Tab-separated table of C-alpha atoms in Angstrom:
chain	number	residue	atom	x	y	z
A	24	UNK	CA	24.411	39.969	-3.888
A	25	UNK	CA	25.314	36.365	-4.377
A	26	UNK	CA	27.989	35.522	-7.176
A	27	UNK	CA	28.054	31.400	-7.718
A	28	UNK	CA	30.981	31.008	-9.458
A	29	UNK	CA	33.585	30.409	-6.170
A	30	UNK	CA	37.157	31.969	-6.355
A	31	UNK	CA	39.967	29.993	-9.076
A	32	UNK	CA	41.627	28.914	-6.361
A	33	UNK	CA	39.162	27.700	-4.030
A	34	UNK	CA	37.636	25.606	-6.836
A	35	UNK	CA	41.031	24.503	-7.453
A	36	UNK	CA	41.702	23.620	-3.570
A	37	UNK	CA	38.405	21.755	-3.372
A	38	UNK	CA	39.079	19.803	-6.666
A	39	UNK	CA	42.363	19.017	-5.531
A	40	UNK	CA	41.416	17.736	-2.138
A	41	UNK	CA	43.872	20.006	-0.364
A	42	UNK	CA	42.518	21.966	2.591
A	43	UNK	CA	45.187	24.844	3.651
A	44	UNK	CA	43.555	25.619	6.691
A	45	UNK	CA	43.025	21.907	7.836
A	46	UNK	CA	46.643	20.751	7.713
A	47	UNK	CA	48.990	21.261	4.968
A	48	UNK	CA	50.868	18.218	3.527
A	49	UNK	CA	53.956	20.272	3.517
A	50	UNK	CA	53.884	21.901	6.994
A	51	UNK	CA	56.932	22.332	9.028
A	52	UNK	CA	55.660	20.390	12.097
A	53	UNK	CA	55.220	17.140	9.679
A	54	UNK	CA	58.716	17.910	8.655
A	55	UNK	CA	59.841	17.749	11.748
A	56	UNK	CA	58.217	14.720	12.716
A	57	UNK	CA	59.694	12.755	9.818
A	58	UNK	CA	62.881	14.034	10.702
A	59	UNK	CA	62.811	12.472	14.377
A	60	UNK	CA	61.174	9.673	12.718
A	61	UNK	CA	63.993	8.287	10.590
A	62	UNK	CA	66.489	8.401	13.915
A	63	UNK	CA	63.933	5.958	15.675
A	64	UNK	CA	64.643	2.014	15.149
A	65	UNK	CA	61.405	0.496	13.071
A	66	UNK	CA	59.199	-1.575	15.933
A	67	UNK	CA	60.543	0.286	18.991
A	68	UNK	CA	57.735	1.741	22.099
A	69	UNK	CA	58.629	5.183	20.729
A	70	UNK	CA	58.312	4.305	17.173
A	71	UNK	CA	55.173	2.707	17.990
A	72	UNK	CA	54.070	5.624	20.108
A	73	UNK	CA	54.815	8.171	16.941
A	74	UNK	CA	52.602	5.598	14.470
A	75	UNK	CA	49.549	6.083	17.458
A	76	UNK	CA	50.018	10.125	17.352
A	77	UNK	CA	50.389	10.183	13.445
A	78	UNK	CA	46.763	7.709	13.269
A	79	UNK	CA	45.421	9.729	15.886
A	80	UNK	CA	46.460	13.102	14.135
A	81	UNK	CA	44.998	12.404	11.027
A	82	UNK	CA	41.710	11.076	12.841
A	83	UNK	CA	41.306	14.561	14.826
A	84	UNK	CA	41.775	16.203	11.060
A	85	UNK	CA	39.425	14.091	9.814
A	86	UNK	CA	36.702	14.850	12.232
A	87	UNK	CA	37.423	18.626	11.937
A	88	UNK	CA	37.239	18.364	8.039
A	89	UNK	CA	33.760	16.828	8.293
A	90	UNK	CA	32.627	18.993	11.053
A	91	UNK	CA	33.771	22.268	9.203
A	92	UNK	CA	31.701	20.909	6.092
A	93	UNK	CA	28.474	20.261	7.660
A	94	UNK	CA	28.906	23.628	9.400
A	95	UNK	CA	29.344	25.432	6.335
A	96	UNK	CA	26.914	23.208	4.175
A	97	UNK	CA	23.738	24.474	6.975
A	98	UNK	CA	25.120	28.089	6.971
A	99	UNK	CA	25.074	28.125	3.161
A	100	UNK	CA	21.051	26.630	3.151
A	101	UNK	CA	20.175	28.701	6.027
A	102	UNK	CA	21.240	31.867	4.496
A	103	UNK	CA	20.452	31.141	1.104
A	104	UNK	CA	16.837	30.280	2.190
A	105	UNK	CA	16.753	33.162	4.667
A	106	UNK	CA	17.502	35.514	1.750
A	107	UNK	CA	14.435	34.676	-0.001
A	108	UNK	CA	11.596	34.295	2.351
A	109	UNK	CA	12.863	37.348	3.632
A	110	UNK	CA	12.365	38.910	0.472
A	111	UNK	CA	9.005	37.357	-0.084
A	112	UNK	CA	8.044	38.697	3.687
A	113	UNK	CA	8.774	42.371	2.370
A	114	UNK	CA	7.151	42.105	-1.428
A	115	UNK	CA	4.459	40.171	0.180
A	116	UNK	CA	3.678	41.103	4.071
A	117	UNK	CA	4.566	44.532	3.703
A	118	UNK	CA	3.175	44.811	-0.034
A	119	UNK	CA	6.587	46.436	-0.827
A	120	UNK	CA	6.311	47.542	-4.497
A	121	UNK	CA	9.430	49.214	-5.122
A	122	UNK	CA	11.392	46.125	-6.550
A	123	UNK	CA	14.316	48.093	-7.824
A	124	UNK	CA	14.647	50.264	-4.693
A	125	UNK	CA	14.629	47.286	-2.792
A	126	UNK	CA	18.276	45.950	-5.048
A	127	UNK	CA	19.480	49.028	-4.572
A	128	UNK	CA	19.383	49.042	-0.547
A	129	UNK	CA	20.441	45.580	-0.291
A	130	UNK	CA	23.552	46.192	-2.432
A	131	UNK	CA	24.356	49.413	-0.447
A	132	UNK	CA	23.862	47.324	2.628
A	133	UNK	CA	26.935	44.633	0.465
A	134	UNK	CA	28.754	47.195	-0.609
A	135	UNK	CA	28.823	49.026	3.268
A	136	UNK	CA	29.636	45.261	4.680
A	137	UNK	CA	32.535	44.308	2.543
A	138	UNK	CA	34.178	47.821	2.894
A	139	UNK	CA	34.361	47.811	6.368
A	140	UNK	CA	35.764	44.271	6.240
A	141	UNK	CA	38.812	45.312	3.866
A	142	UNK	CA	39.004	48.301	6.552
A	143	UNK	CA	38.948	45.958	9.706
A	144	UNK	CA	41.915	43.327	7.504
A	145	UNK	CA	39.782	40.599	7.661
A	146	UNK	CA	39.279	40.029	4.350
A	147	UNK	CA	41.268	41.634	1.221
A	148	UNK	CA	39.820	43.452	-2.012
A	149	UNK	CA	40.910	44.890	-5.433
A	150	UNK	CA	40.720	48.647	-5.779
A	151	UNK	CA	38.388	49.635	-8.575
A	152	UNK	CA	39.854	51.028	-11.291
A	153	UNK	CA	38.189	53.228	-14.514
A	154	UNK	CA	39.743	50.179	-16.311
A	155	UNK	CA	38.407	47.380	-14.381
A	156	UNK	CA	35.096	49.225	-14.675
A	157	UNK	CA	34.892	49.209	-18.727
A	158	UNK	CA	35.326	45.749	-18.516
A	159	UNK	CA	32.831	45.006	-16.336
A	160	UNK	CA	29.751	46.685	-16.710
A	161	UNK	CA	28.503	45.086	-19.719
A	162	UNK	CA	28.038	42.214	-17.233
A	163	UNK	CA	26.538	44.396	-14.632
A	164	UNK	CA	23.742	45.351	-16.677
A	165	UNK	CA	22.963	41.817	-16.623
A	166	UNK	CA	23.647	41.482	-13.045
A	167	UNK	CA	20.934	43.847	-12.210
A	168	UNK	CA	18.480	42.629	-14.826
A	169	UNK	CA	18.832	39.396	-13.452
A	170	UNK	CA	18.199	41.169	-9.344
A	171	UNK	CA	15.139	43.003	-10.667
A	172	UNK	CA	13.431	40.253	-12.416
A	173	UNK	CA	14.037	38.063	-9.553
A	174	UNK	CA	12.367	40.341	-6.867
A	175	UNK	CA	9.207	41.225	-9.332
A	176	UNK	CA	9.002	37.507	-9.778
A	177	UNK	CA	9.229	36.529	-6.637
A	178	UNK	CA	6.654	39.880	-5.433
A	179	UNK	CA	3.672	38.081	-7.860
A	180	UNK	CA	4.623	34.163	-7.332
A	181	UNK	CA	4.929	31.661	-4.478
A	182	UNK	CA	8.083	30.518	-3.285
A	183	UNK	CA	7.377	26.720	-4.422
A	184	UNK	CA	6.951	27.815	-7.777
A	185	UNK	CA	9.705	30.374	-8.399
A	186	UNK	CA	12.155	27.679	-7.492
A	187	UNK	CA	10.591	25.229	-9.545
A	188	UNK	CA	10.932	27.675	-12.871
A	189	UNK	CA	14.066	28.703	-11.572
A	190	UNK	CA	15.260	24.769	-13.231
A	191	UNK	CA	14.515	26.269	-16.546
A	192	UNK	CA	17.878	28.490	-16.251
A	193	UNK	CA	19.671	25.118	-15.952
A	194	UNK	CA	18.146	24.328	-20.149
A	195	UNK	CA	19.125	28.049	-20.856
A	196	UNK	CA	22.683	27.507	-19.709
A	197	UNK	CA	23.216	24.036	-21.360
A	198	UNK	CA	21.935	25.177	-24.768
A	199	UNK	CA	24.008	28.437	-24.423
A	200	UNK	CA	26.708	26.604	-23.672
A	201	UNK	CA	26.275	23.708	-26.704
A	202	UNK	CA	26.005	26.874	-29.051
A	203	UNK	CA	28.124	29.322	-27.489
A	204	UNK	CA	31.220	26.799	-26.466
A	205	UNK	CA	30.719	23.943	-28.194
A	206	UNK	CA	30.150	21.873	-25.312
A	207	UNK	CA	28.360	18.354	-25.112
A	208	UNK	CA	25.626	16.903	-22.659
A	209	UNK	CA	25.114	13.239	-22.028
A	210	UNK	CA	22.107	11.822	-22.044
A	211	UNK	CA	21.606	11.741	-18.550
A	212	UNK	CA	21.687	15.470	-18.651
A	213	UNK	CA	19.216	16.190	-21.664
A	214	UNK	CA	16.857	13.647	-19.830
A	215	UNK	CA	16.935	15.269	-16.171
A	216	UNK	CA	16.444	19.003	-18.320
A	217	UNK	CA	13.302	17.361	-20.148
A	218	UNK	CA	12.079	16.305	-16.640
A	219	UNK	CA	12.403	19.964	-15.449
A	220	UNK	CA	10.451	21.275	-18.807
A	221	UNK	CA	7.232	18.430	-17.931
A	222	UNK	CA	7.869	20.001	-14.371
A	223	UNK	CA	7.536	23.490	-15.082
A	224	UNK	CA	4.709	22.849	-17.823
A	225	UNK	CA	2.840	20.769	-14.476
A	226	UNK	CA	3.129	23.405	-11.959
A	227	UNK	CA	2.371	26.149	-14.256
A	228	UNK	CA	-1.429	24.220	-15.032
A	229	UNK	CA	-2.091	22.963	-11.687
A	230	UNK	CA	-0.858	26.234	-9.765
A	231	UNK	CA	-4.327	28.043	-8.083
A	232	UNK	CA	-2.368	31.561	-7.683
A	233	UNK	CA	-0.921	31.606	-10.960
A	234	UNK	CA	-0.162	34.677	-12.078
A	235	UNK	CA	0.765	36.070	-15.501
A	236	UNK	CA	2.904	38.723	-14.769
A	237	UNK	CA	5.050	37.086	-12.462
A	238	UNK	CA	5.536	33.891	-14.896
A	239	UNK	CA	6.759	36.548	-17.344
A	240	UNK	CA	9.068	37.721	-14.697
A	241	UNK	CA	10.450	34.629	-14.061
A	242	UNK	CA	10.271	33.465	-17.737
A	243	UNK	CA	12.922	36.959	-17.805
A	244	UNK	CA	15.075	35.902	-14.970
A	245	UNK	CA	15.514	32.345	-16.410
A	246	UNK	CA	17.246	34.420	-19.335
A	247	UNK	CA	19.016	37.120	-17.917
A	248	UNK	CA	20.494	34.318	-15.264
A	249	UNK	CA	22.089	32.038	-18.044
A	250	UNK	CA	23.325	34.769	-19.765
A	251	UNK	CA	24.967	36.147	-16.737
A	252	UNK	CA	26.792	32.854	-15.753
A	253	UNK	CA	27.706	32.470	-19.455
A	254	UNK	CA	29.387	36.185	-20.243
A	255	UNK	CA	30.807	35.863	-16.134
A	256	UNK	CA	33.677	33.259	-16.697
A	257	UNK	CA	34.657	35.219	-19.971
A	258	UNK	CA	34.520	38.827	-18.126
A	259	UNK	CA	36.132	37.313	-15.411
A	260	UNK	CA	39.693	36.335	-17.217
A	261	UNK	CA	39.349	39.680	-19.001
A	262	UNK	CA	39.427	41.785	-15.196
A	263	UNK	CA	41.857	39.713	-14.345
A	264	UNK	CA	44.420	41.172	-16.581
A	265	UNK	CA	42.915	44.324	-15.744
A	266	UNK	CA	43.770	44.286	-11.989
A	267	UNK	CA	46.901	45.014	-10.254
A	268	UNK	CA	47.455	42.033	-8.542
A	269	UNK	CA	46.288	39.985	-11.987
A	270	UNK	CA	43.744	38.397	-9.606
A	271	UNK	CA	39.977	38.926	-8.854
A	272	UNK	CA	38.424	37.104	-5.446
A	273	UNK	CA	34.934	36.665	-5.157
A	274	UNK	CA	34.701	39.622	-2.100
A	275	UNK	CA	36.563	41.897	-4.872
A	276	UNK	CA	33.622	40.324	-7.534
A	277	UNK	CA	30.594	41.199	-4.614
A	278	UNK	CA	31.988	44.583	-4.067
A	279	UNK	CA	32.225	44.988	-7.672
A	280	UNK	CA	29.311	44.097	-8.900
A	281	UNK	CA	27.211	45.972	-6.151
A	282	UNK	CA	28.872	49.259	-6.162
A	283	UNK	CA	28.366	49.263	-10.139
A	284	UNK	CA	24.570	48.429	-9.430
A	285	UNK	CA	24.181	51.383	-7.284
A	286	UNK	CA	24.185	54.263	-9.867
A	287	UNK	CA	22.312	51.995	-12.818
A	288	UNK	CA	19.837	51.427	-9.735
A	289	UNK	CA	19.837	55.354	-9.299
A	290	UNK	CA	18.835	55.576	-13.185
A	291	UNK	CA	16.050	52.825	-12.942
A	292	UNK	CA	14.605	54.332	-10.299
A	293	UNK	CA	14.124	57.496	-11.591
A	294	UNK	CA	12.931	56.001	-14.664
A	295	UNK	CA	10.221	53.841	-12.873
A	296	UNK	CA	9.286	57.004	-10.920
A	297	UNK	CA	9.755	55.013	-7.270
A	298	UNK	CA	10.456	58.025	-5.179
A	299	UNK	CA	7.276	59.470	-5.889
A	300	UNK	CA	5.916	56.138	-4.386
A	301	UNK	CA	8.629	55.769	-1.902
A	302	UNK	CA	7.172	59.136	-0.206
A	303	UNK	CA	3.908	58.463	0.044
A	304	UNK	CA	4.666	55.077	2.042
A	305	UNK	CA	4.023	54.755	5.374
A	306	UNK	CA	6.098	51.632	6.195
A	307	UNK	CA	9.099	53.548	5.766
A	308	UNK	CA	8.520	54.794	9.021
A	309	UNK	CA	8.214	50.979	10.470
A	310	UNK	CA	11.707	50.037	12.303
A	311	UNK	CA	10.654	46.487	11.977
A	312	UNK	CA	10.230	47.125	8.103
A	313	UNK	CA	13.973	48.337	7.899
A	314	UNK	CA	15.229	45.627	10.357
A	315	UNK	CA	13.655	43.129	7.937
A	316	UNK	CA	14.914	45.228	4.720
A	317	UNK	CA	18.671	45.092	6.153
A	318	UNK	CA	18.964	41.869	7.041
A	319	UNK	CA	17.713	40.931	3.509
A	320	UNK	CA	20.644	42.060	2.484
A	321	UNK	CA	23.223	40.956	5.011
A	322	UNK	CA	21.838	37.778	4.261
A	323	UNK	CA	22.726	38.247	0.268
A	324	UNK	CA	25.751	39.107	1.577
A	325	UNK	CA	26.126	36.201	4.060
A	326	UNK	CA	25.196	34.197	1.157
A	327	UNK	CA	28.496	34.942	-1.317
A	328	UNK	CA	30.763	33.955	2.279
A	329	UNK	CA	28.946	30.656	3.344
A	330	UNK	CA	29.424	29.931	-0.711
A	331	UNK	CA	33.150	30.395	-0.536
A	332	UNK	CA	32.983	28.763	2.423
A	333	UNK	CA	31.461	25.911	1.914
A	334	UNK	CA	33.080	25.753	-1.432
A	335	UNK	CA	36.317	25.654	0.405
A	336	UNK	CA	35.613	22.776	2.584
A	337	UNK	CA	34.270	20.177	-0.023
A	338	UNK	CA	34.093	20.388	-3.776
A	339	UNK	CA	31.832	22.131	-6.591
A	340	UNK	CA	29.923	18.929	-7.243
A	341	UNK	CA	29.318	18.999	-3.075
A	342	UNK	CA	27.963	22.258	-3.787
A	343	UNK	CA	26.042	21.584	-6.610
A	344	UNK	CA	23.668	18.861	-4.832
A	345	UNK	CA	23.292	20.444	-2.170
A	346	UNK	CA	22.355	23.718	-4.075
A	347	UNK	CA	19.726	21.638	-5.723
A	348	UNK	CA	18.872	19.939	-1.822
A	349	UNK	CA	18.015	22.870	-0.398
A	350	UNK	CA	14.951	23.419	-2.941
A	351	UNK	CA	13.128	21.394	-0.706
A	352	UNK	CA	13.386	22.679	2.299
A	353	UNK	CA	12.564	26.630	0.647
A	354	UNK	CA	9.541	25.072	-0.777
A	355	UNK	CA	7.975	23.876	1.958
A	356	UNK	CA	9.095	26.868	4.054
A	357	UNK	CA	7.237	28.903	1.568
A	358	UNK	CA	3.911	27.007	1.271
A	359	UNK	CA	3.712	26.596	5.094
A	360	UNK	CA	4.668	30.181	5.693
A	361	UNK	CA	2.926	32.322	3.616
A	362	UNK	CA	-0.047	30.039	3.532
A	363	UNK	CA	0.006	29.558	-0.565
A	364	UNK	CA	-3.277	27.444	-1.360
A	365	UNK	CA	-2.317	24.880	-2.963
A	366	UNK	CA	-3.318	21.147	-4.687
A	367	UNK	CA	-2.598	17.460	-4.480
A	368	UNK	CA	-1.247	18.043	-8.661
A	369	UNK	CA	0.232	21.183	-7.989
A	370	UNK	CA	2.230	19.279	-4.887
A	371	UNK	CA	3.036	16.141	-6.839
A	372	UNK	CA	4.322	19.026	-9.637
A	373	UNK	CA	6.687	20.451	-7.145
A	374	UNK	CA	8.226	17.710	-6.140
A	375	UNK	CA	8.578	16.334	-9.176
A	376	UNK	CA	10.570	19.450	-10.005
A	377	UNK	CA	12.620	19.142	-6.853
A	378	UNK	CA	13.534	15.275	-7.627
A	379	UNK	CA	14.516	16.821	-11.382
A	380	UNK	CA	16.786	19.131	-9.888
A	381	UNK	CA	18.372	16.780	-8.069
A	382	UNK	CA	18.554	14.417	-11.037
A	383	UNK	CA	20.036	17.187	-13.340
A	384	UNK	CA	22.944	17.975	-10.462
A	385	UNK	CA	24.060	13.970	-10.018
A	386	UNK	CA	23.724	13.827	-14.227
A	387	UNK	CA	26.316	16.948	-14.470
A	388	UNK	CA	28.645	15.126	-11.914
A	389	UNK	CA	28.745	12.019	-13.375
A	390	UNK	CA	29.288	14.035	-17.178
A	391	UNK	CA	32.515	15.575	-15.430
């Protein structure tokens, strides 16, 4: 599934404001260029001529910079937001039950997609090592708490107001991080987290399909989340030294972390008894059902390369905003969708949650 934490060095390349792929200041052709340049007389037609190409140049870069962002900004929301409604359509239209099953097929699907990648060169992985696997499956654990949670959740809410409580992670993470690391918020930030708490505290009063169980779900997720992106930066340096290459990309993360979900999923299952239920459903003999299933989990794929992507082409506080942007579009997709009866306060909650997200993502920029 979806890892958020991009790749050390395309956070590094986006923070920078280099682009490797859009023109490198060091490339041989600009060498080449300045070469010729210093032979030709300042003010001459061809000197003139060169200044034109170089403007030019740097204008067709410019335009192919933006254009690559807003192409990878929309694939990021539109798979993102695919990813869940998706996954509501299966929990909901098909009254899918078997949450855990569900992970586990959409991580096989991952696990199947990135191999064949790394088989066709297109992209390049880490072998897995016994090594590299102690180290990282304390983290997994929480990887596939946090999945689980997140489906039952979603199986017993409404889209509106799972991403509204999904805020809540953002107070988890800050006070793990104050007591964890040390680290400081301004005030900005404790203000747009106590907007998200009056949010969540609305939406939960004023919404007409509330539903206990799937609060506590959510209430779950909120936790197992934080504590995932806490432990990941930590686990991450630590299978870094435990790799060959002494470097972990964010395909070698995906195909990581699913293929260690896949035989915890096994155990869960069997625990939870879903194969006695699995038999006795008669969707499973739908091809629609496991056209929908699969491309829930391309999508999660699709999700962790129009990240990266996107990641690549502007900056993490780009990608932070527009994280929290794309809220708004999901909601509404999932009130108008799946027809979620609704009320003028539990509306006015939801968007007051949206605004807070978006308050809490320009308050962490500035704090930077």
């Amino acid at each position: 599934m979806v890892l958020r934490n991009g790749a050390d060095d395309l956070e590094n390349a986006a923070l920078n404001g280099s682009n490797p792929v859009n023109g490198v200041p060091n490339s041989p052709r600009g060498g080449i260029r300045r070469a010729h340049s210093a032979r030709i007389v300042p003010g001459s037609r061809l000197s003139s001529a060169l200044e034109d190409l170089d403007v030019e140049g740097d204008e067709k870069n410019s335009r192919k910079s933006r254009h690559q962002a807003v192409v990878s900004g929309l694939a990021y929301c539109a798979s993102s937001c695919s990813m869940i409604l998706l996954n509501k359509y299966l929990l909901s239209g098909y009254n899918f039950n078997a949450g855990i099953s569900l992970m586990f097929y959409q991580n096989l699907i991952s696990v199947i997609a990135v191999v064949i990648l790394s088989c066709l060169g297109a992209i390049t992985i880490e072998p897995i090592t016994w090594k590299l696997v102690r180290v990282w499956f304390p983290v997994n654990v929480i990887f596939v708490g946090m999945l689980v949670s997140s489906i039952y959740s979603l199986k017993n809410m409404n889209v509106a107001m799972v991403t509204i409580l999904k805020n809540m992670t953002n107070i988890v993470t800050a006070l793990g991080e104050m007591y964890l690391f040390g680290k400081h918020h301004n005030r900005k930030v404790w203000g747009s987290l106590l907007l998200m708490v009056l949010s969540a505290v609305a939406g939960g009063f004023t919404d007409l399909s509330f539903h206990g169980v799937g609060y506590a779900w959510q209430i779950l997720n909120c936790f197992l989340t934080a504590a995932y992106s806490l432990t990941l930066r930590k686990v991450m340096d630590t299978a870094k030294q435990a790799t060959k290459s002494g470097n972990l990309g964010e395909f070698s993360m995906v195909l990581l972390n699913n293929s260690l979900s896949l035989p915890l999923g096994l155990v869960l299952i069997l625990l939870f008894n879903e194969i006695e239920y699995l038999s006795t459903l008669p969707i499973l003999s739908l091809p629609t059902f496991w056209l929908v299933i699969t491309l829930s989990g391309l999508f999660g794929l699709a999700i962790s390369f129009t990240s990266m992507w996107f990641l690549y082409q502007t900056s993490p506080t780009t990608y932070s905003l527009v994280g929290s942007l794309n809220k708004i579009p999901l909601s509404i997709a999932g009130i108008a969708l799946f027809r979620v009866p609704t009320s003028l306060p539990n509306l006015l909650s939801i968007i007051f949650g949206l605004f807070a997200g978006v308050v809490f993502a320009k308050a962490k920029m500035s704090s930077k």
